[in-house]
Short mmCIF file of C-alpha atoms and ligand atoms in Angstrom, two decimals:
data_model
loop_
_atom_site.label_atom_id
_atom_site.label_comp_id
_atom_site.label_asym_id
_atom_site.label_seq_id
_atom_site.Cartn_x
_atom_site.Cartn_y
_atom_site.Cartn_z
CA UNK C 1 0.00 0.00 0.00
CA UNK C 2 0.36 3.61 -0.32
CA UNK C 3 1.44 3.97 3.19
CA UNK C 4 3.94 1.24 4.22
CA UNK C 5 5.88 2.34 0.61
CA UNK C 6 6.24 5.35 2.33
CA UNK C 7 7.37 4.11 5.72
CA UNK C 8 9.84 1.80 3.47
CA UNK C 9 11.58 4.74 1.53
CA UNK C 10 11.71 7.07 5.20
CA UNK C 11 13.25 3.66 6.64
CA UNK C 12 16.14 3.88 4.10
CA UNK C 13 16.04 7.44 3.96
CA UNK C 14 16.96 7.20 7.37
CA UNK C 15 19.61 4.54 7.10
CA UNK C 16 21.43 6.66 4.43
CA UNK C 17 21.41 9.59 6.53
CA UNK C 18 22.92 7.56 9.49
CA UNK C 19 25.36 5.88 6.99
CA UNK C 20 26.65 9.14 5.74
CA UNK C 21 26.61 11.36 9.28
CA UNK C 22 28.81 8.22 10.36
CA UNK C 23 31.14 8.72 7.34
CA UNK C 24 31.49 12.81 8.01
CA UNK C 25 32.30 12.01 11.38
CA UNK C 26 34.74 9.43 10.84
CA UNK C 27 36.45 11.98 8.24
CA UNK C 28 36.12 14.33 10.12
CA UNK C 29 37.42 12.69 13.20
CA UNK C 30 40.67 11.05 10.89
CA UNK C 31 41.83 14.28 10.29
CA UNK C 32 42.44 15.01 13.98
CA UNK C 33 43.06 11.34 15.46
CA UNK C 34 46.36 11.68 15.07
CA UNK C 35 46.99 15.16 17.48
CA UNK C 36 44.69 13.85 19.67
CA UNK C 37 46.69 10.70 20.30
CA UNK C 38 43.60 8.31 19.06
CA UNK C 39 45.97 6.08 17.34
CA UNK C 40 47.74 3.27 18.10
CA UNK C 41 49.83 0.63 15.99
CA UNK C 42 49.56 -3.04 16.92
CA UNK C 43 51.79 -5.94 16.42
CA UNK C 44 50.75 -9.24 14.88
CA UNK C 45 53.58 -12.16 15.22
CA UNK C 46 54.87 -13.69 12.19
CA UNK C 47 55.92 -17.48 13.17
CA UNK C 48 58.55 -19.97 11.21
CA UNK C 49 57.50 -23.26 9.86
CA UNK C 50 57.41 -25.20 13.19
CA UNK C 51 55.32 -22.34 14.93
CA UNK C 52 58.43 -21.61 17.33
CA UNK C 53 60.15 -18.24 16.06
CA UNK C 54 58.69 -15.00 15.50
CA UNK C 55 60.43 -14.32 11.85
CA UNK C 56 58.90 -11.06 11.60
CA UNK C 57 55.62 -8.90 13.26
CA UNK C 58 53.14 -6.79 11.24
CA UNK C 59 52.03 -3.39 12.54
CA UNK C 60 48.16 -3.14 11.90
CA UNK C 61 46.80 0.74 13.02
CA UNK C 62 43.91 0.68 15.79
CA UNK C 63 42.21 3.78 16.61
CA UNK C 64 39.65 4.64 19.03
CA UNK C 65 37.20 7.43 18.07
CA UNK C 66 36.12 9.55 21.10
CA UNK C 67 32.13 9.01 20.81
CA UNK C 68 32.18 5.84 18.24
CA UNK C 69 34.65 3.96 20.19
CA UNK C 70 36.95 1.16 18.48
CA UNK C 71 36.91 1.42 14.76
CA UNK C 72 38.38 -1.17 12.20
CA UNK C 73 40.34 -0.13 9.89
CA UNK C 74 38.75 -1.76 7.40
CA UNK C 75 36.08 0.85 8.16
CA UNK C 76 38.21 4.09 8.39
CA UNK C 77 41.46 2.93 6.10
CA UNK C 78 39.00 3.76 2.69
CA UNK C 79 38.28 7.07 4.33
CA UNK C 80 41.79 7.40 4.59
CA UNK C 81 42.41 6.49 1.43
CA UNK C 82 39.84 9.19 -0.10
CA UNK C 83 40.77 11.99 1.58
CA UNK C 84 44.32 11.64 1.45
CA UNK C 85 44.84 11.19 4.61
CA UNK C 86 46.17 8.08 4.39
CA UNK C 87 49.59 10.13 3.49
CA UNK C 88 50.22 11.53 6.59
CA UNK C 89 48.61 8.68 8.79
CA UNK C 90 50.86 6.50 6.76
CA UNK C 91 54.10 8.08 7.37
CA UNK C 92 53.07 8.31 11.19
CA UNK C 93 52.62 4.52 11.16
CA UNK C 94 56.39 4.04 9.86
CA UNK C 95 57.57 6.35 12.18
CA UNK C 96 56.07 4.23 15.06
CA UNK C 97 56.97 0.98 13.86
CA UNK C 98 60.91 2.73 13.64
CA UNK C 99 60.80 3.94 17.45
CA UNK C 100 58.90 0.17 18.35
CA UNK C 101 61.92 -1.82 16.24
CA UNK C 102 64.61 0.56 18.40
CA UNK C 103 62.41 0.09 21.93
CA UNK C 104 62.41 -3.76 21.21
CA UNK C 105 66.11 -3.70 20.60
CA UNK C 106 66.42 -1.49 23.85
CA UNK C 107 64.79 -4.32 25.58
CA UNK C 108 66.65 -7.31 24.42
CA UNK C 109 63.51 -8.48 22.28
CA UNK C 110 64.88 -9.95 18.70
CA UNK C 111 62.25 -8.55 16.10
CA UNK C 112 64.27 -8.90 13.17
CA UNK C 113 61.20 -7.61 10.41
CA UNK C 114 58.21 -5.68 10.76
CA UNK C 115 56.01 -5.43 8.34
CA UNK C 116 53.86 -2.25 7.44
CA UNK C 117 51.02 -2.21 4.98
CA UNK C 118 51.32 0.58 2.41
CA UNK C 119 48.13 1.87 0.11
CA UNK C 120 48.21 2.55 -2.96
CA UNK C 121 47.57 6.05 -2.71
CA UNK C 122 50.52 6.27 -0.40
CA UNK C 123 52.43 4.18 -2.58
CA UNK C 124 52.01 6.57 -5.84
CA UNK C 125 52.33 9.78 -3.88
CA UNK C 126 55.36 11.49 -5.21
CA UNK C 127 57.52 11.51 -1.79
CA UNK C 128 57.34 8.35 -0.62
CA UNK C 129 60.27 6.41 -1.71
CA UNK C 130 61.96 9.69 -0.16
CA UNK C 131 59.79 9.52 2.88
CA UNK C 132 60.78 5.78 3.76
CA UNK C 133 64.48 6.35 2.71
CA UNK C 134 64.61 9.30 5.00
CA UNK C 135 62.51 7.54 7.79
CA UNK C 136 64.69 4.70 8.41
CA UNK C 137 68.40 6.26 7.81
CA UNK C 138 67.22 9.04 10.40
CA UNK C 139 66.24 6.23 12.72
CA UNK C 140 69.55 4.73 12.13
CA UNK C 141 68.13 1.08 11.36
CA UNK C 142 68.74 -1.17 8.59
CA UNK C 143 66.63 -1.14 6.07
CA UNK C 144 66.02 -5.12 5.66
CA UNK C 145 63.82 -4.71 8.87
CA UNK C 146 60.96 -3.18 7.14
CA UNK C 147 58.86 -5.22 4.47
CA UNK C 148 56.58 -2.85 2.96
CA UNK C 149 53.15 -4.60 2.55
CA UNK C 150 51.42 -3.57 -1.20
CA UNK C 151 48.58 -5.02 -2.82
CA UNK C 152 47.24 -6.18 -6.27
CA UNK C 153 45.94 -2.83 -6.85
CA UNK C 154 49.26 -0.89 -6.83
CA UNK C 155 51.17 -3.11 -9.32
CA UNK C 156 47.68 -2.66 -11.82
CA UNK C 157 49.88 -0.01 -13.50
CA UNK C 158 53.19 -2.03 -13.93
CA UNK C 159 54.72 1.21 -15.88
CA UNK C 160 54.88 2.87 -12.97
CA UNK C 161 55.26 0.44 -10.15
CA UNK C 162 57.70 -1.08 -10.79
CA UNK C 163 60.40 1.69 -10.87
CA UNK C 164 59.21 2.61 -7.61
CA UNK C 165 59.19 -0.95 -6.32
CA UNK C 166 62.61 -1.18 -7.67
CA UNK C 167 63.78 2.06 -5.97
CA UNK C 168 62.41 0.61 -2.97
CA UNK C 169 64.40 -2.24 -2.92
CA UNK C 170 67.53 0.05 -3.76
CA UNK C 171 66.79 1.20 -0.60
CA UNK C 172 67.47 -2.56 1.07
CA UNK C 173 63.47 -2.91 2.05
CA UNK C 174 61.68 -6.20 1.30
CA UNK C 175 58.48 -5.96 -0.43
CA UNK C 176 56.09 -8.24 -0.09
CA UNK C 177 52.43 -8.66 -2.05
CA UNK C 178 49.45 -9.17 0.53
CA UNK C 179 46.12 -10.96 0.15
CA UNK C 180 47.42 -12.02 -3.21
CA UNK C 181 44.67 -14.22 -5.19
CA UNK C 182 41.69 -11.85 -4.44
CA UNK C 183 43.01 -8.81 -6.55
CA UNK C 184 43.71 -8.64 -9.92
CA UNK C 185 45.96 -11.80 -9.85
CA UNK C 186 48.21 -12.21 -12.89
CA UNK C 187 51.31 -14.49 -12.82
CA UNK C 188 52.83 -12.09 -14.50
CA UNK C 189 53.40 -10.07 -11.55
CA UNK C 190 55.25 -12.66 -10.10
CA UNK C 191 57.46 -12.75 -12.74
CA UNK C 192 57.86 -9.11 -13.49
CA UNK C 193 57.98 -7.29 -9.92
CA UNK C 194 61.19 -7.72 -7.76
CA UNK C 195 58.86 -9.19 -4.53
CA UNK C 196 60.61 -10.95 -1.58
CA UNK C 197 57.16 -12.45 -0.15
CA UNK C 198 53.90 -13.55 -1.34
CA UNK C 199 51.01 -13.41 1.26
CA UNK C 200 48.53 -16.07 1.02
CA UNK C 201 45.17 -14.18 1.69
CA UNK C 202 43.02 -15.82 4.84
CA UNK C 203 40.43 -16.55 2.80
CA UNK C 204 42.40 -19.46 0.85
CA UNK C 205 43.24 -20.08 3.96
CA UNK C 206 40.15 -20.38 5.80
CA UNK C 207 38.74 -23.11 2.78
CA UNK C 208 41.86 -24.72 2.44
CA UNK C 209 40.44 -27.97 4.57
CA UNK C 210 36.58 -27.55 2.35
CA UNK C 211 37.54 -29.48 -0.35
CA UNK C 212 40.64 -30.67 -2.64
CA UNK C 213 39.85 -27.89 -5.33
CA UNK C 214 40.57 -25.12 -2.46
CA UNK C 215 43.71 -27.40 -1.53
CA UNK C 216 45.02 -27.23 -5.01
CA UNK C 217 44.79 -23.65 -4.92
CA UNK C 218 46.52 -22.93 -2.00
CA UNK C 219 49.08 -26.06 -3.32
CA UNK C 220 50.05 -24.65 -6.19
CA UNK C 221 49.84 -20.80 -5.21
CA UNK C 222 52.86 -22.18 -2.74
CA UNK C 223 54.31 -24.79 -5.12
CA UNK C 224 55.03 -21.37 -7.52
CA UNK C 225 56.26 -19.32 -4.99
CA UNK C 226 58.74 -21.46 -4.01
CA UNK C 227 59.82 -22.07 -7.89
CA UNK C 228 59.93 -17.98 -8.26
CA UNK C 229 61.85 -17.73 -4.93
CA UNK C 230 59.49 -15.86 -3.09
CA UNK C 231 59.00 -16.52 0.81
CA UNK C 232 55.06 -17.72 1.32
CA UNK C 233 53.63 -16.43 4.16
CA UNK C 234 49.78 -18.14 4.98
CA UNK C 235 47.46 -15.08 6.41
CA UNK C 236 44.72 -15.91 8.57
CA UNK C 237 45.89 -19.33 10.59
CA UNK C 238 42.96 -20.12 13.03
CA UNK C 239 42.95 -23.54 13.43
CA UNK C 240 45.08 -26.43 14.33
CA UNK C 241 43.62 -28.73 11.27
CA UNK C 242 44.79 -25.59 8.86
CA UNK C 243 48.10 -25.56 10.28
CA UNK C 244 48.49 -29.26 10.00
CA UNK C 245 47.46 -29.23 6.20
CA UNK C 246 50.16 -26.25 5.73
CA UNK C 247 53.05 -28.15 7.47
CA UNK C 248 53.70 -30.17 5.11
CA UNK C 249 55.18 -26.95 2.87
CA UNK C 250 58.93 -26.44 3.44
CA UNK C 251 59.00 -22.95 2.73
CA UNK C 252 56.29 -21.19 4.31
CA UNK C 253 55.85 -19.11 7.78
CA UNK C 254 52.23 -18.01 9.16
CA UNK C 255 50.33 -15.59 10.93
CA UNK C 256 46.86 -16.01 12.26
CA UNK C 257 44.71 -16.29 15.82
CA UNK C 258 46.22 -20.10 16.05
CA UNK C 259 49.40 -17.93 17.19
CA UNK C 260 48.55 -14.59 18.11
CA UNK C 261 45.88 -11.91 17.78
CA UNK C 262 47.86 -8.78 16.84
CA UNK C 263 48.40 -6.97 20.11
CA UNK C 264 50.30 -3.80 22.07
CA UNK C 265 54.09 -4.13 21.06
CA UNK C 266 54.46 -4.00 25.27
CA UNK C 267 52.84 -7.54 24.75
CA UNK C 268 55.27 -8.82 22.35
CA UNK C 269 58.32 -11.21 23.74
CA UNK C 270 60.56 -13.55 21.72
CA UNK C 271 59.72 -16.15 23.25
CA UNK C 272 55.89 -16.59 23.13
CA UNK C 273 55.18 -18.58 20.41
CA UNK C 274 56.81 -21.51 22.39
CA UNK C 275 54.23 -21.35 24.85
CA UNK C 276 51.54 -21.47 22.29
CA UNK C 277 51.90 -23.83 20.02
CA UNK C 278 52.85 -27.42 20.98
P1 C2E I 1 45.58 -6.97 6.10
O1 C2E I 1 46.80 -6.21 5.74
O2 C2E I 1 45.22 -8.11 5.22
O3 C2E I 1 45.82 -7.43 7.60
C1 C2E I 1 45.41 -8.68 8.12
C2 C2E I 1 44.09 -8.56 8.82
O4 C2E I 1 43.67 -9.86 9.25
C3 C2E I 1 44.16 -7.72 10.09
O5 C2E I 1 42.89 -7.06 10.23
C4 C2E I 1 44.32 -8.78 11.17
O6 C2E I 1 43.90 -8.35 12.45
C5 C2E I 1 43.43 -9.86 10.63
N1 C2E I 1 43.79 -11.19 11.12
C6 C2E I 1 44.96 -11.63 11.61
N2 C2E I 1 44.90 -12.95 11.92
C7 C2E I 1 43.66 -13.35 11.61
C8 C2E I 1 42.99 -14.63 11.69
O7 C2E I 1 43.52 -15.64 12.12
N3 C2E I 1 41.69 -14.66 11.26
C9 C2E I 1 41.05 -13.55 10.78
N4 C2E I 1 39.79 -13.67 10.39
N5 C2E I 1 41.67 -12.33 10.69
C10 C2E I 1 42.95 -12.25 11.09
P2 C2E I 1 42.82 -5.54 10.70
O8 C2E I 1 43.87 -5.25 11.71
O9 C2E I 1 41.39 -5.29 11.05
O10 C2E I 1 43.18 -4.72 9.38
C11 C2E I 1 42.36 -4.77 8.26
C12 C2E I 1 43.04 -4.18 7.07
O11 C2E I 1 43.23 -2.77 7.23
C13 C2E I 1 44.42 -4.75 6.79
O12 C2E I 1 44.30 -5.99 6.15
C14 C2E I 1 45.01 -3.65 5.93
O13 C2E I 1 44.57 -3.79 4.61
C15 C2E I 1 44.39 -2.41 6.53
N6 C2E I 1 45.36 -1.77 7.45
C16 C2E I 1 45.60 -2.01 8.76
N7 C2E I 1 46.59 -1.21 9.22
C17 C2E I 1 47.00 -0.46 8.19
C18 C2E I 1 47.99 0.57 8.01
O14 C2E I 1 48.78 0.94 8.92
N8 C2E I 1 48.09 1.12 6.76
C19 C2E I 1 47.29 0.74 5.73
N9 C2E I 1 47.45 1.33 4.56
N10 C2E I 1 46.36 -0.23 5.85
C20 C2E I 1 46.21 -0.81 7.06
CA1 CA I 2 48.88 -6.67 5.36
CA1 CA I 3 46.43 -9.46 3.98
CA1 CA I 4 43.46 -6.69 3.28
#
């Protein structure tokens, strides 16, 4: 009837308008997080073949908005992304993980590689080769610490990425390709692009026990990896059973809730993963 189309339409009229005053204040609250000390960069372990090592952490940003509370990045990283912001918020998250690499050394905590995802926004912006070169040498660390996390959707315009990736690796950072298979996958990009580490994204992961298609997937995504001499590193290890069916792959380390949640670098020790895994 007449009347319940109308309550419909005000129902969604309203849900936009709640959608969108939620995305203002999001952007809005981005562009101060960082003064206001709403950010924070957490540490996700990276463990070895036998689950007993960390062989590297990522840093994965957290921030806590003042009235909406907790907010994933998946949520706020696009907003980022749009406004730019992601440039400055970016460089802020290098810095950190360059003061966390010195604090752990401080400490007698071996973190030999962190990780830091990079978007492709940052990735293109004219500076940033500059930026990162500048970053670490200031910092005084060496450069094969960081691995600078890009995605399918940087390398889309080989022309240009791969000078950059190339400068970046004159530098003496690893690169390494994350959630690969849900982008834009071409082999060719593991041909062409000078990558030191493939990341297996969680959702191969996650199906990899569903049926022997999925396993053949994940098989041979490794199985080529290894034959290009990239390092494989499975995203998104929850379970025992997954782990088990990954084993059996020399060259491969993991990351996932089976190990650790990623957590305050305060949290991180070299020795956990013994306790955790058996
Ligand atoms: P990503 O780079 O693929 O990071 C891995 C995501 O998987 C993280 O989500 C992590 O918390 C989550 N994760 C780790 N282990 C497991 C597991 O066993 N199971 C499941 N289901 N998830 C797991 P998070 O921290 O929410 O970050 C989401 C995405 O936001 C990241 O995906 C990355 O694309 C982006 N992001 C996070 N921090 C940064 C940053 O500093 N810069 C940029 N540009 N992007 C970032
Ligand atoms: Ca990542
Ligand atoms: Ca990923
Ligand atoms: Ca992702």
């Amino acid at each position: 009837s007449k009347q319940s189309g109308g309550t419909q339409s005000c129902f969604y009229t309203n849900e936009m308008e709640q959608k969108i005053s939620r995305k203002v204040l999001l952007e809005s609250g981005l562009r101060r997080a960082l003064e206001r000390n709403e950010m924070k960069v957490y540490y996700q372990p990276q463990v070895d073949r036998d689950g007993k090592g960390i062989i590297g952490v990522e840093a994965l940003l957290r921030w806590t908005h003042p009235e909406l509370g907790n907010v994933s990045p998946s949520e706020f990283i696009p907003i980022a992304e749009e406004t730019k912001l992601i440039i400055p918020i970016g460089e802020w998250v290098l810095e950190q993980t360059c003061l966390q690499l010195k604090e752990w050394k401080d400490r007698g905590i071996v973190i030999n590689r962190v990780a830091v995802n990079i978007s492709t926004i940052q990735f293109h912006n004219t500076n940033f080769v500059q930026m990162v070169r500048r970053k670490i040498h200031s910092h005084k660390l060496p450069p094969s610490s960081f691995e600078l996390e890009i995605t399918e959707s940087v390398i889309q315009d080989s022309f240009t990425a791969i000078p950059i990736m190339k400068e970046i690796k004159a530098i003496g950072c690893n690169l390494s390709l994350d959630d690969f298979g849900t982008g834009y996958s071409s082999l060719r990009y593991l041909k062409d692009f000078p990558l030191d580490t493939l990341k297996i994204d969680k959702s191969f992961i996650q199906t990899v026990l569903f049926s022997e298609k999925d396993q053949a997937i994940v098989d041979t995504i490794i199985n080529m990896a290894a034959q290009l001499g990239l390092k494989v590193i499975a995203e998104g290890v929850e379970t025992e059973d997954q782990l088990e069916y990954l084993k059996k792959n020399v060259n491969i380390g993991y990351q996932g809730y089976l190990f650790s949640p990623p957590m305050d670098a305060g949290n991180i020790t070299t020795s956990m993963i013994f306790t955790e895994v058996k």
